[in-house]
PDB file of C-alpha atoms in Angstrom:
ATOM      1  CA  UNK A  22      83.797  45.916 143.413  1.00 50.00           C
ATOM      2  CA  UNK A  23      80.787  46.878 145.540  1.00 55.00           C
ATOM      3  CA  UNK A  24      80.473  50.155 143.668  1.00 52.00           C
ATOM      4  CA  UNK A  25      80.438  48.284 140.358  1.00 41.00           C
ATOM      5  CA  UNK A  26      77.751  45.864 141.558  1.00 46.00           C
ATOM      6  CA  UNK A  27      75.671  48.707 142.989  1.00 49.00           C
ATOM      7  CA  UNK A  28      75.907  50.629 139.718  1.00 49.00           C
ATOM      8  CA  UNK A  29      74.964  47.538 137.732  1.00 41.00           C
ATOM      9  CA  UNK A  30      71.966  46.879 139.981  1.00 48.00           C
ATOM     10  CA  UNK A  31      70.745  50.461 139.616  1.00 42.00           C
ATOM     11  CA  UNK A  32      71.097  50.344 135.825  1.00 39.00           C
ATOM     12  CA  UNK A  33      69.288  47.002 135.561  1.00 41.00           C
ATOM     13  CA  UNK A  34      66.370  47.955 137.776  1.00 46.00           C
ATOM     14  CA  UNK A  35      66.094  51.535 136.514  1.00 43.00           C
ATOM     15  CA  UNK A  36      66.210  50.744 132.801  1.00 42.00           C
ATOM     16  CA  UNK A  37      64.576  47.314 132.671  1.00 44.00           C
ATOM     17  CA  UNK A  38      60.931  48.470 132.997  1.00 43.00           C
ATOM     18  CA  UNK A  39      61.423  50.887 130.099  1.00 38.00           C
ATOM     19  CA  UNK A  40      62.576  48.095 127.770  1.00 42.00           C
ATOM     20  CA  UNK A  41      59.572  46.366 126.241  1.00 41.00           C
ATOM     21  CA  UNK A  42      59.497  43.137 124.309  1.00 43.00           C
ATOM     22  CA  UNK A  43      58.806  44.053 120.721  1.00 41.00           C
ATOM     23  CA  UNK A  44      58.257  40.592 119.289  1.00 43.00           C
ATOM     24  CA  UNK A  45      56.139  38.753 121.833  1.00 43.00           C
ATOM     25  CA  UNK A  46      52.595  39.170 123.022  1.00 47.00           C
ATOM     26  CA  UNK A  47      51.105  37.326 125.968  1.00 60.00           C
ATOM     27  CA  UNK A  48      52.678  35.153 128.627  1.00 88.00           C
ATOM     28  CA  UNK A  49      56.431  34.545 128.527  1.00 94.00           C
ATOM     29  CA  UNK A  50      57.423  30.866 128.475  1.00 94.00           C
ATOM     30  CA  UNK A  51      60.478  28.716 127.835  1.00 95.00           C
ATOM     31  CA  UNK A  52      60.665  27.011 124.437  1.00 93.00           C
ATOM     32  CA  UNK A  53      63.156  24.505 125.765  1.00 93.00           C
ATOM     33  CA  UNK A  54      66.033  24.116 128.187  1.00 96.00           C
ATOM     34  CA  UNK A  55      69.321  22.300 128.632  1.00 96.00           C
ATOM     35  CA  UNK A  56      70.923  21.395 131.954  1.00 96.00           C
ATOM     36  CA  UNK A  57      74.512  20.454 132.713  1.00 96.00           C
ATOM     37  CA  UNK A  58      75.567  18.879 136.010  1.00 95.00           C
ATOM     38  CA  UNK A  59      78.920  19.900 137.474  1.00 95.00           C
ATOM     39  CA  UNK A  60      79.470  17.133 140.029  1.00 92.00           C
ATOM     40  CA  UNK A  61      82.618  18.735 141.432  1.00 93.00           C
ATOM     41  CA  UNK A  62      80.664  21.844 142.498  1.00 93.00           C
ATOM     42  CA  UNK A  63      77.326  20.035 143.052  1.00 94.00           C
ATOM     43  CA  UNK A  64      75.768  22.545 140.688  1.00 96.00           C
ATOM     44  CA  UNK A  65      73.424  22.532 137.722  1.00 96.00           C
ATOM     45  CA  UNK A  66      73.664  25.170 135.018  1.00 96.00           C
ATOM     46  CA  UNK A  67      70.509  25.798 133.031  1.00 97.00           C
ATOM     47  CA  UNK A  68      70.334  27.367 129.578  1.00 97.00           C
ATOM     48  CA  UNK A  69      66.895  28.081 128.147  1.00 97.00           C
ATOM     49  CA  UNK A  70      65.293  29.912 125.257  1.00 96.00           C
ATOM     50  CA  UNK A  71      62.366  32.171 126.107  1.00 95.00           C
ATOM     51  CA  UNK A  72      59.508  33.672 124.150  1.00 94.00           C
ATOM     52  CA  UNK A  73      60.135  37.121 125.660  1.00 94.00           C
ATOM     53  CA  UNK A  74      63.183  39.316 125.143  1.00 94.00           C
ATOM     54  CA  UNK A  75      63.731  40.350 128.766  1.00 95.00           C
ATOM     55  CA  UNK A  76      62.592  39.019 132.131  1.00 95.00           C
ATOM     56  CA  UNK A  77      63.404  37.527 135.506  1.00 95.00           C
ATOM     57  CA  UNK A  78      62.871  33.786 136.021  1.00 96.00           C
ATOM     58  CA  UNK A  79      62.485  31.724 139.166  1.00 96.00           C
ATOM     59  CA  UNK A  80      63.029  28.027 138.489  1.00 97.00           C
ATOM     60  CA  UNK A  81      62.267  24.992 140.650  1.00 97.00           C
ATOM     61  CA  UNK A  82      64.239  21.819 139.833  1.00 97.00           C
ATOM     62  CA  UNK A  83      62.845  18.306 140.205  1.00 97.00           C
ATOM     63  CA  UNK A  84      64.413  14.922 139.540  1.00 95.00           C
ATOM     64  CA  UNK A  85      61.851  12.176 139.158  1.00 93.00           C
ATOM     65  CA  UNK A  86      59.303  14.315 140.977  1.00 93.00           C
ATOM     66  CA  UNK A  87      61.644  15.004 143.920  1.00 95.00           C
ATOM     67  CA  UNK A  88      62.508  18.636 144.590  1.00 97.00           C
ATOM     68  CA  UNK A  89      66.287  19.178 144.377  1.00 96.00           C
ATOM     69  CA  UNK A  90      66.799  22.953 144.210  1.00 96.00           C
ATOM     70  CA  UNK A  91      65.982  26.396 142.908  1.00 97.00           C
ATOM     71  CA  UNK A  92      67.621  28.778 140.478  1.00 96.00           C
ATOM     72  CA  UNK A  93      67.033  32.357 139.445  1.00 95.00           C
ATOM     73  CA  UNK A  94      68.214  34.114 136.347  1.00 95.00           C
ATOM     74  CA  UNK A  95      67.602  36.954 133.962  1.00 95.00           C
ATOM     75  CA  UNK A  96      66.364  36.592 130.396  1.00 96.00           C
ATOM     76  CA  UNK A  97      68.202  38.809 127.943  1.00 96.00           C
ATOM     77  CA  UNK A  98      67.809  38.494 124.188  1.00 96.00           C
ATOM     78  CA  UNK A  99      65.449  35.512 124.579  1.00 96.00           C
ATOM     79  CA  UNK A 100      68.187  33.580 126.456  1.00 97.00           C
ATOM     80  CA  UNK A 101      68.276  32.516 130.106  1.00 97.00           C
ATOM     81  CA  UNK A 102      71.351  31.354 131.977  1.00 96.00           C
ATOM     82  CA  UNK A 103      70.933  30.215 135.581  1.00 96.00           C
ATOM     83  CA  UNK A 104      72.904  28.253 138.167  1.00 96.00           C
ATOM     84  CA  UNK A 105      71.677  26.152 141.067  1.00 96.00           C
ATOM     85  CA  UNK A 106      73.571  24.321 143.777  1.00 96.00           C
ATOM     86  CA  UNK A 107      72.014  20.937 144.541  1.00 96.00           C
ATOM     87  CA  UNK A 108      72.579  18.222 147.181  1.00 95.00           C
ATOM     88  CA  UNK A 109      75.614  15.952 146.708  1.00 93.00           C
ATOM     89  CA  UNK A 110      73.499  12.845 146.202  1.00 92.00           C
ATOM     90  CA  UNK A 111      71.121  14.490 143.705  1.00 92.00           C
ATOM     91  CA  UNK A 112      71.003  13.445 140.080  1.00 91.00           C
ATOM     92  CA  UNK A 113      69.605  15.224 137.038  1.00 94.00           C
ATOM     93  CA  UNK A 114      68.932  12.062 135.046  1.00 94.00           C
ATOM     94  CA  UNK A 115      65.177  12.806 134.966  1.00 94.00           C
ATOM     95  CA  UNK A 116      65.283  16.602 135.419  1.00 95.00           C
ATOM     96  CA  UNK A 117      62.107  18.618 135.054  1.00 95.00           C
ATOM     97  CA  UNK A 118      61.530  22.261 135.849  1.00 96.00           C
ATOM     98  CA  UNK A 119      58.667  24.475 136.957  1.00 96.00           C
ATOM     99  CA  UNK A 120      59.092  28.195 136.594  1.00 95.00           C
ATOM    100  CA  UNK A 121      57.619  31.645 136.836  1.00 95.00           C
ATOM    101  CA  UNK A 122      58.760  34.517 134.641  1.00 94.00           C
ATOM    102  CA  UNK A 123      58.305  38.210 135.249  1.00 92.00           C
ATOM    103  CA  UNK A 124      58.660  39.948 131.869  1.00 83.00           C
ATOM    104  CA  UNK A 125      60.457  43.298 131.902  1.00 84.00           C
TER     105      UNK A 125
END
């Protein structure tokens, strides 16, 4: 299993800089996002659409202005999927995000 993960990491980091976004110019942003709260795991899954084809995103989660967690994920094919574990008493009723994206 470690060998598989090591190989995957090498392939991602070796090949990713060579892959350029062919349909986007300028800063990469999210067009929109959807969040689902799994209360059993105290986790939030985030799905987002991005303006760039590939990238690495760092996401900060806020509920009503209160910081509740962070998530990281990779954008592939203009789609981001990320997971964040949040405190047990946290809610996502008024979820907002702030993010930074490193295009690849």
